[in-house]
Amino acid sequence: MSNLKGKHIILGISGGIAAYKSVMLLRLLVKKGAEVQVVITPNGKEFITPVTLSSLSGKPVVSEFFTANTGEWHSHVDLGIWADLMIVAPATASTIGKMANGIADNMLITTYLSAKEQVMVAPAMDLDMWRHPSTQRNIETLRRDGVIIVEPEAGELASGLIGKGRMEEPEKIAEAAERYFSRQEELHGKKVLVTAGPTFENIDPVRFIGNYSSGKMGFAIAEEFAERGADVVLIAGPVNVPLRAEGIRRIDVTSAREMRDACVSHFNDMDYVVLAAAVADYAPAEVSDVKIKREGTDGMTLHLVKNPDIAATLGALKKNQKLIGFALETDHELENALHKLKKKNLDWIVLNSLRDPDAGFMKDTNKVTVVGASGEVIDFPAKQKSEVAKDIIDVVVNGETE
Ligand code: PMT
């Protein structure tokens, strides 16, 4: 039985020749047991009639904000709450651009902006439009906003040209929807702890020792675990990035000691613990209650003491938990990562090097090598941190089933 049974799906159709394939997609989704509400743009109706779509879906097609003769308002907000998934197929260059930039001038875009759950986009356009930097920028924005892109295929296009831009076949789009729902259940019942961001170690009320960690890597990992159905506790240092997934329990801390205490108090219950935070190794031995003055001094010496090693502390407490650390290196990368893996009793360590231009602090991308306690060394190319999070979780979860 398909896992689409009983699911509420919005099928958004924009104005491209591939709209004829949306009829097949609609039929397939309904056959698999989904309840489908079609939302079509005014241009979409030039390619396919609402009568065909409403007959197949069993629901009136929504296109305008109001029904002209009755004044009935079609609530995109209610639709956004109702849907478990929204699929935009075909998504033209114009619709993709509007989605990426929040240009809410039709019902499909307002519904997209109101959608609470996952959105999936199947682009369809001519090859030059597809590879245009503006389209690619918009696709990248949608990916960053968490939208799943069902990549177009290469082949003969409506224009007669040959290249990438054909909307993916309806069967493949339906499979992507099924994959999405099964992914949501993948880690159901698993408990996960993730640390993210820097720690700040106070010197006085206005100064601290910190580092450049933005929290993006750790947040991406927490979000990906949550999207796979896990119960996630995120312990975050002082960061300023938005949390995209719902249902994550977030605990904000400032110093390494606070982070250690929060980690230890949650550790027992956990199945997976991922330590992506850049924890300060040292803290001032004393914290001044008042702002340290510059006048009357030639300079200043700070006496620092070692902070607790959170990873090693958890490594010593470990029972059945899978413990995954990070190693941020500038030299002798693999050697240093292996040393940390053993010393901290980790199951996996994720190596990223500041020598890689696409890796490390603050960037949206990272380039990692995942190293296992059993000798696995898996290299990944540079990717968006959201994609890196998927790779790391795939390795860690598959490692469990081996
Ligand atoms: O936050 P972003 O801007 O997205 O950047 C991401 C990142 C570069 C911070 C991230 O990818 C990363 O590498 N995090 C770990 C940084 C780090 O502190 O590495 P390390 O090699 O010094 O530490 C090794 C491991 O021990 C890490 O898992 C760290 O969390 C942990 N550690 C370190 C020191 C300490 N006192 N306690 C610890 O638990």
Short mmCIF file of N, CA, C and O and ligand atoms in Angstrom, two decimals, residues 195-199 211-219 221 239 256 259 274-282 306-314 324-329 336 340 344 346 349-354 359-366 368 385, ligand 1:
data_model
loop_
_atom_site.label_atom_id
_atom_site.label_comp_id
_atom_site.label_asym_id
_atom_site.label_seq_id
_atom_site.Cartn_x
_atom_site.Cartn_y
_atom_site.Cartn_z
N THR A 195 24.58 19.74 19.23
CA THR A 195 25.09 21.03 19.70
C THR A 195 25.46 21.87 18.48
O THR A 195 25.86 21.33 17.45
N ALA A 196 25.33 23.20 18.62
CA ALA A 196 25.60 24.09 17.47
C ALA A 196 26.12 25.43 17.97
O ALA A 196 25.81 25.85 19.09
N GLY A 197 26.88 26.08 17.08
CA GLY A 197 27.31 27.45 17.37
C GLY A 197 28.55 27.51 18.24
O GLY A 197 29.15 26.49 18.58
N PRO A 198 28.93 28.72 18.61
CA PRO A 198 30.13 28.90 19.43
C PRO A 198 29.77 28.85 20.91
O PRO A 198 28.59 28.73 21.27
N THR A 199 30.76 28.90 21.77
CA THR A 199 30.49 29.29 23.16
C THR A 199 31.23 30.60 23.40
O THR A 199 32.23 30.89 22.76
N ASN A 211 34.29 32.54 19.04
CA ASN A 211 34.82 32.15 17.73
C ASN A 211 33.77 32.43 16.66
O ASN A 211 32.69 32.92 16.97
N TYR A 212 34.11 32.12 15.40
CA TYR A 212 33.27 32.55 14.27
C TYR A 212 32.12 31.60 13.95
O TYR A 212 31.44 31.79 12.95
N SER A 213 31.87 30.58 14.74
CA SER A 213 30.80 29.63 14.39
C SER A 213 29.45 30.34 14.33
O SER A 213 29.06 31.04 15.27
N SER A 214 28.72 30.11 13.24
CA SER A 214 27.40 30.75 13.07
C SER A 214 26.26 29.86 13.58
O SER A 214 25.14 30.32 13.74
N GLY A 215 26.55 28.56 13.72
CA GLY A 215 25.50 27.61 14.09
C GLY A 215 24.84 26.95 12.89
O GLY A 215 24.02 26.05 13.04
N LYS A 216 25.19 27.40 11.66
CA LYS A 216 24.49 26.88 10.46
C LYS A 216 24.62 25.37 10.32
O LYS A 216 23.66 24.69 9.99
N MET A 217 25.84 24.84 10.56
CA MET A 217 26.04 23.40 10.37
C MET A 217 25.21 22.59 11.38
O MET A 217 24.50 21.67 11.02
N GLY A 218 25.30 22.98 12.64
CA GLY A 218 24.55 22.25 13.67
C GLY A 218 23.05 22.37 13.49
O GLY A 218 22.31 21.40 13.66
N PHE A 219 22.59 23.56 13.09
CA PHE A 219 21.15 23.75 12.87
C PHE A 219 20.68 22.86 11.71
O PHE A 219 19.60 22.26 11.78
N ILE A 221 21.85 20.06 10.81
CA ILE A 221 21.79 18.66 11.27
C ILE A 221 20.54 18.44 12.13
O ILE A 221 19.81 17.46 11.95
N VAL A 239 23.86 32.30 18.83
CA VAL A 239 23.81 32.34 17.36
C VAL A 239 22.63 33.17 16.91
O VAL A 239 21.74 33.49 17.70
N ALA A 256 30.88 27.19 27.66
CA ALA A 256 31.16 25.75 27.51
C ALA A 256 30.62 24.97 28.71
O ALA A 256 30.10 23.86 28.55
N MET A 259 26.99 24.54 28.31
CA MET A 259 26.73 23.56 27.24
C MET A 259 26.99 22.15 27.76
O MET A 259 26.21 21.22 27.53
N VAL A 274 25.18 14.54 18.22
CA VAL A 274 26.09 15.13 17.23
C VAL A 274 26.62 16.45 17.78
O VAL A 274 25.84 17.37 18.07
N LEU A 275 27.93 16.53 17.91
CA LEU A 275 28.55 17.70 18.54
C LEU A 275 29.18 18.59 17.46
O LEU A 275 30.34 18.43 17.10
N ALA A 276 28.35 19.50 16.93
CA ALA A 276 28.83 20.38 15.85
C ALA A 276 29.26 21.74 16.40
O ALA A 276 29.72 22.60 15.64
N ALA A 277 29.10 21.96 17.70
CA ALA A 277 29.45 23.26 18.28
C ALA A 277 30.96 23.45 18.28
O ALA A 277 31.73 22.50 18.40
N ALA A 278 31.36 24.71 18.15
CA ALA A 278 32.77 25.07 18.28
C ALA A 278 32.95 25.58 19.72
O ALA A 278 32.70 26.75 20.01
N VAL A 279 33.31 24.65 20.58
CA VAL A 279 33.38 24.96 22.01
C VAL A 279 34.73 25.62 22.32
O VAL A 279 35.77 25.12 21.88
N ALA A 280 34.70 26.70 23.07
CA ALA A 280 35.97 27.35 23.44
C ALA A 280 36.76 26.40 24.35
O ALA A 280 36.21 25.84 25.29
N ASP A 281 38.02 26.22 24.03
CA ASP A 281 38.85 25.30 24.84
C ASP A 281 39.29 25.94 26.15
O ASP A 281 39.63 25.25 27.09
N TYR A 282 39.31 27.27 26.17
CA TYR A 282 39.78 27.96 27.39
C TYR A 282 38.79 29.05 27.80
O TYR A 282 38.11 29.62 26.94
N LYS A 306 41.49 25.66 31.37
CA LYS A 306 40.90 24.76 30.37
C LYS A 306 39.42 24.57 30.63
O LYS A 306 39.01 24.38 31.78
N ASN A 307 38.62 24.60 29.58
CA ASN A 307 37.20 24.28 29.68
C ASN A 307 37.02 22.76 29.70
O ASN A 307 37.90 22.04 29.22
N PRO A 308 35.88 22.29 30.18
CA PRO A 308 35.63 20.84 30.08
C PRO A 308 35.57 20.44 28.61
O PRO A 308 35.10 21.20 27.78
N ASP A 309 36.03 19.22 28.31
CA ASP A 309 35.88 18.67 26.97
C ASP A 309 34.55 17.90 26.95
O ASP A 309 34.44 16.81 27.53
N ILE A 310 33.55 18.50 26.33
CA ILE A 310 32.19 17.93 26.36
C ILE A 310 32.17 16.57 25.66
O ILE A 310 31.60 15.60 26.16
N ALA A 311 32.82 16.52 24.51
CA ALA A 311 32.82 15.26 23.73
C ALA A 311 33.45 14.13 24.55
O ALA A 311 32.90 13.02 24.62
N ALA A 312 34.59 14.43 25.18
CA ALA A 312 35.27 13.39 25.97
C ALA A 312 34.44 13.00 27.19
O ALA A 312 34.38 11.82 27.57
N THR A 313 33.78 13.98 27.80
CA THR A 313 32.91 13.69 28.95
C THR A 313 31.80 12.73 28.54
O THR A 313 31.54 11.72 29.22
N LEU A 314 31.15 13.01 27.39
CA LEU A 314 30.06 12.15 26.93
C LEU A 314 30.62 10.80 26.47
O LEU A 314 29.99 9.75 26.69
N ILE A 324 28.80 11.37 17.77
CA ILE A 324 29.43 11.88 16.54
C ILE A 324 30.01 13.27 16.83
O ILE A 324 29.28 14.18 17.25
N GLY A 325 31.30 13.40 16.64
CA GLY A 325 31.95 14.69 16.86
C GLY A 325 32.34 15.32 15.54
O GLY A 325 32.20 14.72 14.47
N PHE A 326 32.81 16.53 15.59
CA PHE A 326 33.37 17.22 14.43
C PHE A 326 34.84 17.48 14.71
O PHE A 326 35.25 17.55 15.88
N ALA A 327 35.63 17.63 13.67
CA ALA A 327 37.02 18.09 13.82
C ALA A 327 37.23 19.23 12.84
O ALA A 327 37.04 19.05 11.64
N LEU A 328 37.54 20.38 13.36
CA LEU A 328 37.83 21.53 12.50
C LEU A 328 39.34 21.70 12.51
O LEU A 328 39.93 22.01 13.55
N GLU A 329 39.95 21.46 11.36
CA GLU A 329 41.42 21.42 11.30
C GLU A 329 41.98 22.45 10.32
O GLU A 329 41.26 22.91 9.42
N ASN A 336 44.79 14.31 12.75
CA ASN A 336 44.21 14.97 13.93
C ASN A 336 42.79 14.47 14.20
O ASN A 336 42.40 14.26 15.36
N LYS A 340 41.34 12.59 17.60
CA LYS A 340 40.17 13.06 18.38
C LYS A 340 39.11 11.96 18.49
O LYS A 340 38.48 11.79 19.53
N LYS A 344 38.34 10.84 22.31
CA LYS A 344 37.03 11.23 22.87
C LYS A 344 36.03 10.08 22.85
O LYS A 344 34.86 10.27 23.17
N LEU A 346 34.58 8.51 20.29
CA LEU A 346 33.48 8.80 19.38
C LEU A 346 33.23 7.59 18.47
O LEU A 346 34.12 6.77 18.27
N ILE A 349 33.60 10.76 13.36
CA ILE A 349 34.01 12.17 13.43
C ILE A 349 33.89 12.77 12.03
O ILE A 349 34.19 12.11 11.04
N VAL A 350 33.38 14.00 11.99
CA VAL A 350 33.17 14.69 10.71
C VAL A 350 34.28 15.73 10.59
O VAL A 350 34.33 16.71 11.33
N LEU A 351 35.16 15.47 9.63
CA LEU A 351 36.31 16.36 9.45
C LEU A 351 35.97 17.46 8.45
O LEU A 351 35.46 17.19 7.37
N ASN A 352 36.21 18.71 8.86
CA ASN A 352 36.18 19.82 7.88
C ASN A 352 37.44 20.65 8.08
O ASN A 352 37.93 20.82 9.19
N SER A 353 37.98 21.13 6.94
CA SER A 353 39.26 21.82 7.02
C SER A 353 39.13 23.27 6.59
O SER A 353 38.51 23.55 5.56
N LEU A 354 39.75 24.15 7.34
CA LEU A 354 39.72 25.57 6.96
C LEU A 354 40.57 25.83 5.72
O LEU A 354 40.55 26.92 5.16
N ALA A 359 34.53 25.32 2.94
CA ALA A 359 34.23 24.66 4.22
C ALA A 359 34.39 25.62 5.39
O ALA A 359 35.05 26.64 5.29
N GLY A 360 33.74 25.23 6.48
CA GLY A 360 34.03 25.89 7.76
C GLY A 360 33.00 26.89 8.21
O GLY A 360 31.81 26.80 7.90
N PHE A 361 33.49 27.86 8.99
CA PHE A 361 32.65 28.84 9.68
C PHE A 361 31.80 29.70 8.75
O PHE A 361 32.29 30.15 7.71
N MET A 362 30.59 29.95 9.15
CA MET A 362 29.68 30.98 8.59
C MET A 362 29.19 30.69 7.17
O MET A 362 28.13 31.17 6.79
N LYS A 363 29.93 29.91 6.39
CA LYS A 363 29.54 29.69 4.99
C LYS A 363 28.23 28.88 4.93
O LYS A 363 27.87 28.19 5.88
N ASP A 364 27.56 28.95 3.77
CA ASP A 364 26.37 28.11 3.56
C ASP A 364 26.76 26.71 3.11
O ASP A 364 25.92 25.82 3.06
N THR A 365 28.02 26.55 2.72
CA THR A 365 28.48 25.24 2.23
C THR A 365 29.50 24.64 3.21
O THR A 365 30.06 25.34 4.05
N ASN A 366 29.71 23.34 3.04
CA ASN A 366 30.78 22.68 3.79
C ASN A 366 31.31 21.53 2.94
O ASN A 366 30.62 21.06 2.02
N VAL A 368 33.08 17.85 3.74
CA VAL A 368 33.44 17.02 4.89
C VAL A 368 33.94 15.64 4.48
O VAL A 368 33.62 15.14 3.40
N LYS A 385 25.09 23.21 3.39
CA LYS A 385 25.12 22.55 4.71
C LYS A 385 23.89 21.66 4.90
O LYS A 385 23.98 20.63 5.57
O1 PMT B 1 28.64 26.99 12.83
P1 PMT B 1 29.12 27.15 11.41
O2 PMT B 1 29.47 28.56 11.09
O3 PMT B 1 28.16 26.53 10.42
O4 PMT B 1 30.50 26.33 11.28
C1 PMT B 1 30.49 24.95 11.41
C2 PMT B 1 31.71 24.45 12.20
C3 PMT B 1 32.97 24.77 11.41
C4 PMT B 1 31.78 25.11 13.57
C5 PMT B 1 31.50 22.89 12.36
O5 PMT B 1 31.46 22.29 11.09
C6 PMT B 1 32.62 22.26 13.18
O6 PMT B 1 33.67 21.89 12.67
N1 PMT B 1 32.41 22.16 14.53
C7 PMT B 1 33.42 21.70 15.49
C8 PMT B 1 34.40 22.81 15.74
C9 PMT B 1 35.42 22.42 16.80
O7 PMT B 1 35.39 22.94 17.85
O8 PMT B 1 36.22 21.45 16.43
P2 PMT B 1 37.41 20.85 17.38
O9 PMT B 1 38.23 20.05 16.44
O10 PMT B 1 38.06 21.93 18.18
O11 PMT B 1 36.64 19.91 18.39
C10 PMT B 1 36.46 18.50 18.20
C11 PMT B 1 35.13 18.04 18.76
O12 PMT B 1 35.14 18.17 20.20
C12 PMT B 1 33.92 18.83 18.29
O13 PMT B 1 32.85 17.94 18.11
C13 PMT B 1 33.64 19.80 19.44
O14 PMT B 1 32.23 20.11 19.51
C14 PMT B 1 34.08 19.00 20.63
N2 PMT B 1 34.62 19.81 21.73
C15 PMT B 1 35.66 20.66 21.56
C16 PMT B 1 36.16 21.35 22.63
C17 PMT B 1 35.56 21.17 23.91
N3 PMT B 1 36.02 21.84 24.97
N4 PMT B 1 34.52 20.33 24.04
C18 PMT B 1 34.05 19.65 22.99
O15 PMT B 1 33.09 18.89 23.11
#
